[in-house]
Amino acid sequence: RGNFLLAKKQHNHSIKTFATMASATKFYDFKPLDKRGQEVPLADYKGKVVLVVNTASKCGFTPQYAGLEKLWKDIKEKHGDDFVILGFPCNQFGGQEPGSDDDIQNFCQVNYGVSFPIMQKTDVNGDNANPLFQWLKEEKPGIMGLKRIKWNFEKFLIGRDGQVKGRWASTTKPESLEKPILEELEKK
């Protein structure tokens, strides 16, 4: 139990994820990697409401980036920095995220004006799944207790207390999440 280091080789560069899966009890216990491979302590988001989304650039749901960006900007306008979206690119579903981290960033900004953080490409299922996603799936299984991500653009809502408050399928449009997000933001 305790800390361990997960490392794997992907697209000719090493990905390291520091995790405390065995002792993790909150979202804030994780430190995923940003687009440059630097740890991002999710403890930096303590007290905020966070929407976590696994993303892809060549998926039928990719236009949801526009909806996510609009949702983020609209809520940010009213609630400042109390809300954040974190995108986690993943290539596990039909090879729909084949590019490098730089390619992904460029695609998101040029095509959808994405300004919320896009993290380093990662796995969300299987033996090499990012420990954050392992925890998210344990905390909020899908339909019929499914403990895997079914496709790109699944969404998890994290409350101010660091607990998973909701999980939505790829087919759920970002704008339909405004109400549950605002409800979490009202909780102090």
PDB file of C-alpha atoms in Angstrom:
ATOM      1  CA  ARG A   1       0.000   0.000   0.000  1.00  0.00           C
ATOM      2  CA  GLY A   2       1.077   3.547  -0.440  1.00  0.00           C
ATOM      3  CA  ASN A   3       2.921   5.250  -3.224  1.00  0.00           C
ATOM      4  CA  PHE A   4       4.081   3.634  -6.422  1.00  0.00           C
ATOM      5  CA  LEU A   5       5.398   4.820  -9.743  1.00  0.00           C
ATOM      6  CA  LEU A   6       3.786   3.701 -12.979  1.00  0.00           C
ATOM      7  CA  ALA A   7       5.936   4.093 -16.070  1.00  0.00           C
ATOM      8  CA  LYS A   8       5.407   2.978 -19.627  1.00  0.00           C
ATOM      9  CA  LYS A   9       6.708   3.694 -23.083  1.00  0.00           C
ATOM     10  CA  GLN A  10       4.233   5.279 -25.477  1.00  0.00           C
ATOM     11  CA  HIS A  11       4.887   7.001 -28.802  1.00  0.00           C
ATOM     12  CA  ASN A  12       8.657   6.931 -28.171  1.00  0.00           C
ATOM     13  CA  HIS A  13       8.516   8.952 -24.988  1.00  0.00           C
ATOM     14  CA  SER A  14       8.279   7.841 -21.409  1.00  0.00           C
ATOM     15  CA  ILE A  15       5.136   8.574 -19.450  1.00  0.00           C
ATOM     16  CA  LYS A  16       5.415   8.542 -15.673  1.00  0.00           C
ATOM     17  CA  THR A  17       2.469   8.883 -13.351  1.00  0.00           C
ATOM     18  CA  PHE A  18       2.903   9.280  -9.629  1.00  0.00           C
ATOM     19  CA  ALA A  19      -0.009   7.665  -7.886  1.00  0.00           C
ATOM     20  CA  THR A  20      -1.343   6.755  -4.503  1.00  0.00           C
ATOM     21  CA  MET A  21      -4.099   4.449  -5.767  1.00  0.00           C
ATOM     22  CA  ALA A  22      -4.002   2.160  -2.712  1.00  0.00           C
ATOM     23  CA  SER A  23      -4.390   5.060  -0.297  1.00  0.00           C
ATOM     24  CA  ALA A  24      -6.337   7.476  -2.513  1.00  0.00           C
ATOM     25  CA  THR A  25      -9.601   8.648  -1.040  1.00  0.00           C
ATOM     26  CA  LYS A  26     -10.085  11.900  -2.924  1.00  0.00           C
ATOM     27  CA  PHE A  27      -9.459  13.421  -6.312  1.00  0.00           C
ATOM     28  CA  TYR A  28      -6.782  15.595  -4.702  1.00  0.00           C
ATOM     29  CA  ASP A  29      -4.579  12.566  -3.984  1.00  0.00           C
ATOM     30  CA  PHE A  30      -3.457  12.289  -7.631  1.00  0.00           C
ATOM     31  CA  LYS A  31      -0.762  13.970  -9.707  1.00  0.00           C
ATOM     32  CA  PRO A  32      -1.373  13.342 -13.409  1.00  0.00           C
ATOM     33  CA  LEU A  33       0.962  14.740 -16.036  1.00  0.00           C
ATOM     34  CA  ASP A  34       0.374  17.856 -18.113  1.00  0.00           C
ATOM     35  CA  LYS A  35       1.149  18.156 -21.831  1.00  0.00           C
ATOM     36  CA  ARG A  36       4.842  18.742 -21.038  1.00  0.00           C
ATOM     37  CA  GLY A  37       5.129  15.708 -18.763  1.00  0.00           C
ATOM     38  CA  GLN A  38       5.123  17.743 -15.541  1.00  0.00           C
ATOM     39  CA  GLU A  39       3.155  16.541 -12.515  1.00  0.00           C
ATOM     40  CA  VAL A  40      -0.020  18.481 -11.795  1.00  0.00           C
ATOM     41  CA  PRO A  41      -1.005  18.043  -8.145  1.00  0.00           C
ATOM     42  CA  LEU A  42      -4.781  17.860  -8.206  1.00  0.00           C
ATOM     43  CA  ALA A  43      -4.597  19.207  -4.646  1.00  0.00           C
ATOM     44  CA  ASP A  44      -4.155  22.558  -6.451  1.00  0.00           C
ATOM     45  CA  TYR A  45      -7.876  22.283  -7.276  1.00  0.00           C
ATOM     46  CA  LYS A  46      -8.975  21.793  -3.666  1.00  0.00           C
ATOM     47  CA  GLY A  47     -12.314  23.489  -3.049  1.00  0.00           C
ATOM     48  CA  LYS A  48     -13.107  23.763  -6.767  1.00  0.00           C
ATOM     49  CA  VAL A  49     -15.580  21.857  -8.921  1.00  0.00           C
ATOM     50  CA  VAL A  50     -13.824  19.882 -11.665  1.00  0.00           C
ATOM     51  CA  LEU A  51     -15.121  18.146 -14.775  1.00  0.00           C
ATOM     52  CA  VAL A  52     -12.795  15.370 -15.997  1.00  0.00           C
ATOM     53  CA  VAL A  53     -13.237  14.249 -19.615  1.00  0.00           C
ATOM     54  CA  ASN A  54     -11.347  11.661 -21.666  1.00  0.00           C
ATOM     55  CA  THR A  55     -11.002  13.162 -25.130  1.00  0.00           C
ATOM     56  CA  ALA A  56      -9.981  12.363 -28.722  1.00  0.00           C
ATOM     57  CA  SER A  57      -9.403  14.440 -31.855  1.00  0.00           C
ATOM     58  CA  LYS A  58     -10.771  12.080 -34.504  1.00  0.00           C
ATOM     59  CA  CYS A  59     -14.000  10.907 -32.884  1.00  0.00           C
ATOM     60  CA  GLY A  60     -17.633  11.531 -33.761  1.00  0.00           C
ATOM     61  CA  PHE A  61     -17.895  13.211 -30.343  1.00  0.00           C
ATOM     62  CA  THR A  62     -14.908  15.517 -30.951  1.00  0.00           C
ATOM     63  CA  PRO A  63     -17.199  18.518 -31.614  1.00  0.00           C
ATOM     64  CA  GLN A  64     -18.014  18.323 -27.890  1.00  0.00           C
ATOM     65  CA  TYR A  65     -14.785  20.288 -27.404  1.00  0.00           C
ATOM     66  CA  ALA A  66     -16.763  23.361 -28.535  1.00  0.00           C
ATOM     67  CA  GLY A  67     -19.519  22.640 -26.011  1.00  0.00           C
ATOM     68  CA  LEU A  68     -17.005  22.029 -23.240  1.00  0.00           C
ATOM     69  CA  GLU A  69     -15.215  25.301 -24.006  1.00  0.00           C
ATOM     70  CA  LYS A  70     -18.503  27.234 -23.998  1.00  0.00           C
ATOM     71  CA  LEU A  71     -19.588  25.569 -20.744  1.00  0.00           C
ATOM     72  CA  TRP A  72     -16.241  26.384 -19.128  1.00  0.00           C
ATOM     73  CA  LYS A  73     -16.262  30.018 -20.253  1.00  0.00           C
ATOM     74  CA  ASP A  74     -19.924  30.589 -19.305  1.00  0.00           C
ATOM     75  CA  ILE A  75     -19.474  29.167 -15.808  1.00  0.00           C
ATOM     76  CA  LYS A  76     -16.088  30.836 -15.331  1.00  0.00           C
ATOM     77  CA  GLU A  77     -17.709  34.190 -16.145  1.00  0.00           C
ATOM     78  CA  LYS A  78     -20.094  33.777 -13.182  1.00  0.00           C
ATOM     79  CA  HIS A  79     -17.972  31.735 -10.784  1.00  0.00           C
ATOM     80  CA  GLY A  80     -14.374  32.702 -11.579  1.00  0.00           C
ATOM     81  CA  ASP A  81     -11.790  30.045 -10.952  1.00  0.00           C
ATOM     82  CA  ASP A  82     -14.138  27.855  -8.874  1.00  0.00           C
ATOM     83  CA  PHE A  83     -14.732  25.580 -11.887  1.00  0.00           C
ATOM     84  CA  VAL A  84     -12.258  23.843 -14.176  1.00  0.00           C
ATOM     85  CA  ILE A  85     -12.383  21.264 -16.943  1.00  0.00           C
ATOM     86  CA  LEU A  86      -9.481  18.852 -17.390  1.00  0.00           C
ATOM     87  CA  GLY A  87      -9.231  17.037 -20.713  1.00  0.00           C
ATOM     88  CA  PHE A  88      -7.324  13.751 -20.851  1.00  0.00           C
ATOM     89  CA  PRO A  89      -6.607  12.650 -24.439  1.00  0.00           C
ATOM     90  CA  CYS A  90      -6.766   8.895 -24.956  1.00  0.00           C
ATOM     91  CA  ASN A  91      -6.008   6.702 -27.978  1.00  0.00           C
ATOM     92  CA  GLN A  92      -7.688   3.520 -26.682  1.00  0.00           C
ATOM     93  CA  PHE A  93     -10.945   3.838 -28.615  1.00  0.00           C
ATOM     94  CA  GLY A  94     -10.536   3.161 -32.312  1.00  0.00           C
ATOM     95  CA  GLY A  95      -7.114   4.839 -32.413  1.00  0.00           C
ATOM     96  CA  GLN A  96      -8.905   8.195 -32.526  1.00  0.00           C
ATOM     97  CA  GLU A  97      -6.146  10.162 -30.766  1.00  0.00           C
ATOM     98  CA  PRO A  98      -2.994   9.213 -32.701  1.00  0.00           C
ATOM     99  CA  GLY A  99      -1.117  12.526 -32.478  1.00  0.00           C
ATOM    100  CA  SER A 100       1.595  13.702 -30.116  1.00  0.00           C
ATOM    101  CA  ASP A 101       0.748  15.876 -27.112  1.00  0.00           C
ATOM    102  CA  ASP A 102       1.803  18.949 -29.133  1.00  0.00           C
ATOM    103  CA  ASP A 103      -0.414  17.858 -32.051  1.00  0.00           C
ATOM    104  CA  ILE A 104      -3.362  17.436 -29.688  1.00  0.00           C
ATOM    105  CA  GLN A 105      -2.879  20.863 -28.082  1.00  0.00           C
ATOM    106  CA  ASN A 106      -2.622  22.522 -31.464  1.00  0.00           C
ATOM    107  CA  PHE A 107      -5.704  20.717 -32.785  1.00  0.00           C
ATOM    108  CA  CYS A 108      -7.806  21.715 -29.753  1.00  0.00           C
ATOM    109  CA  GLN A 109      -6.790  25.366 -29.892  1.00  0.00           C
ATOM    110  CA  VAL A 110      -6.980  25.842 -33.665  1.00  0.00           C
ATOM    111  CA  ASN A 111     -10.237  23.949 -34.253  1.00  0.00           C
ATOM    112  CA  TYR A 112     -12.193  24.600 -31.052  1.00  0.00           C
ATOM    113  CA  GLY A 113     -10.457  27.457 -29.251  1.00  0.00           C
ATOM    114  CA  VAL A 114      -9.932  25.234 -26.225  1.00  0.00           C
ATOM    115  CA  SER A 115      -8.449  27.178 -23.327  1.00  0.00           C
ATOM    116  CA  PHE A 116      -9.092  24.735 -20.468  1.00  0.00           C
ATOM    117  CA  PRO A 117      -6.190  22.414 -19.553  1.00  0.00           C
ATOM    118  CA  ILE A 118      -5.524  19.434 -21.813  1.00  0.00           C
ATOM    119  CA  MET A 119      -3.336  16.919 -20.005  1.00  0.00           C
ATOM    120  CA  GLN A 120      -0.838  14.408 -21.392  1.00  0.00           C
ATOM    121  CA  LYS A 121      -2.263  11.587 -23.490  1.00  0.00           C
ATOM    122  CA  THR A 122      -3.020   8.632 -21.260  1.00  0.00           C
ATOM    123  CA  ASP A 123      -4.771   5.273 -21.017  1.00  0.00           C
ATOM    124  CA  VAL A 124      -8.089   5.136 -19.161  1.00  0.00           C
ATOM    125  CA  ASN A 125      -8.637   1.345 -19.230  1.00  0.00           C
ATOM    126  CA  GLY A 126      -6.488  -1.755 -18.890  1.00  0.00           C
ATOM    127  CA  ASP A 127      -3.279  -2.586 -17.063  1.00  0.00           C
ATOM    128  CA  ASN A 128      -1.680   0.770 -17.908  1.00  0.00           C
ATOM    129  CA  ALA A 129      -4.702   2.896 -17.042  1.00  0.00           C
ATOM    130  CA  ASN A 130      -3.927   6.213 -15.402  1.00  0.00           C
ATOM    131  CA  PRO A 131      -4.442   5.727 -11.633  1.00  0.00           C
ATOM    132  CA  LEU A 132      -6.792   8.726 -11.579  1.00  0.00           C
ATOM    133  CA  PHE A 133      -9.114   6.940 -13.999  1.00  0.00           C
ATOM    134  CA  GLN A 134      -8.818   3.695 -12.041  1.00  0.00           C
ATOM    135  CA  TRP A 135     -10.024   5.614  -8.988  1.00  0.00           C
ATOM    136  CA  LEU A 136     -12.785   7.467 -10.884  1.00  0.00           C
ATOM    137  CA  LYS A 137     -14.187   4.164 -12.208  1.00  0.00           C
ATOM    138  CA  GLU A 138     -14.085   2.594  -8.734  1.00  0.00           C
ATOM    139  CA  GLU A 139     -15.814   5.589  -7.187  1.00  0.00           C
ATOM    140  CA  LYS A 140     -18.498   5.915  -9.870  1.00  0.00           C
ATOM    141  CA  PRO A 141     -19.000   2.740 -11.917  1.00  0.00           C
ATOM    142  CA  GLY A 142     -21.016   2.995 -15.105  1.00  0.00           C
ATOM    143  CA  ILE A 143     -24.297   1.324 -15.967  1.00  0.00           C
ATOM    144  CA  MET A 144     -24.691  -2.107 -14.353  1.00  0.00           C
ATOM    145  CA  GLY A 145     -21.525  -1.553 -12.313  1.00  0.00           C
ATOM    146  CA  LEU A 146     -19.272  -1.307 -15.361  1.00  0.00           C
ATOM    147  CA  LYS A 147     -15.776  -0.355 -14.216  1.00  0.00           C
ATOM    148  CA  ARG A 148     -14.369   0.729 -17.528  1.00  0.00           C
ATOM    149  CA  ILE A 149     -14.682   3.755 -19.747  1.00  0.00           C
ATOM    150  CA  LYS A 150     -16.824   2.797 -22.751  1.00  0.00           C
ATOM    151  CA  TRP A 151     -15.701   5.476 -25.234  1.00  0.00           C
ATOM    152  CA  ASN A 152     -14.215   8.939 -25.730  1.00  0.00           C
ATOM    153  CA  PHE A 153     -15.793  11.927 -23.971  1.00  0.00           C
ATOM    154  CA  GLU A 154     -17.078  10.215 -20.835  1.00  0.00           C
ATOM    155  CA  LYS A 155     -17.389  12.807 -18.096  1.00  0.00           C
ATOM    156  CA  PHE A 156     -16.845  12.754 -14.325  1.00  0.00           C
ATOM    157  CA  LEU A 157     -17.875  15.616 -12.035  1.00  0.00           C
ATOM    158  CA  ILE A 158     -15.791  16.198  -8.914  1.00  0.00           C
ATOM    159  CA  GLY A 159     -17.321  18.227  -6.082  1.00  0.00           C
ATOM    160  CA  ARG A 160     -15.581  20.775  -3.872  1.00  0.00           C
ATOM    161  CA  ASP A 161     -14.948  17.956  -1.376  1.00  0.00           C
ATOM    162  CA  GLY A 162     -12.876  15.957  -3.874  1.00  0.00           C
ATOM    163  CA  GLN A 163     -15.495  13.231  -4.311  1.00  0.00           C
ATOM    164  CA  VAL A 164     -17.053  12.026  -7.563  1.00  0.00           C
ATOM    165  CA  LYS A 165     -20.554  13.486  -7.844  1.00  0.00           C
ATOM    166  CA  GLY A 166     -21.586  12.238 -11.274  1.00  0.00           C
ATOM    167  CA  ARG A 167     -20.594  10.293 -14.364  1.00  0.00           C
ATOM    168  CA  TRP A 168     -22.028  10.753 -17.843  1.00  0.00           C
ATOM    169  CA  ALA A 169     -21.711   8.819 -21.082  1.00  0.00           C
ATOM    170  CA  SER A 170     -20.125  10.089 -24.281  1.00  0.00           C
ATOM    171  CA  THR A 171     -23.562  10.878 -25.690  1.00  0.00           C
ATOM    172  CA  THR A 172     -24.230  13.441 -22.937  1.00  0.00           C
ATOM    173  CA  LYS A 173     -23.805  16.903 -24.384  1.00  0.00           C
ATOM    174  CA  PRO A 174     -21.680  19.293 -22.314  1.00  0.00           C
ATOM    175  CA  GLU A 175     -24.433  21.923 -22.069  1.00  0.00           C
ATOM    176  CA  SER A 176     -26.675  19.423 -20.253  1.00  0.00           C
ATOM    177  CA  LEU A 177     -24.114  19.340 -17.411  1.00  0.00           C
ATOM    178  CA  GLU A 178     -24.542  23.003 -16.520  1.00  0.00           C
ATOM    179  CA  LYS A 179     -27.226  22.322 -13.892  1.00  0.00           C
ATOM    180  CA  PRO A 180     -25.315  19.638 -11.909  1.00  0.00           C
ATOM    181  CA  ILE A 181     -22.138  21.748 -12.110  1.00  0.00           C
ATOM    182  CA  LEU A 182     -23.937  24.845 -10.823  1.00  0.00           C
ATOM    183  CA  GLU A 183     -25.514  22.780  -8.018  1.00  0.00           C
ATOM    184  CA  GLU A 184     -22.041  21.675  -6.913  1.00  0.00           C
ATOM    185  CA  LEU A 185     -20.745  25.234  -7.147  1.00  0.00           C
ATOM    186  CA  GLU A 186     -23.514  26.407  -4.802  1.00  0.00           C
ATOM    187  CA  LYS A 187     -22.198  24.058  -2.105  1.00  0.00           C
ATOM    188  CA  LYS A 188     -19.593  25.805   0.007  1.00  0.00           C
TER     189      LYS A 188
END
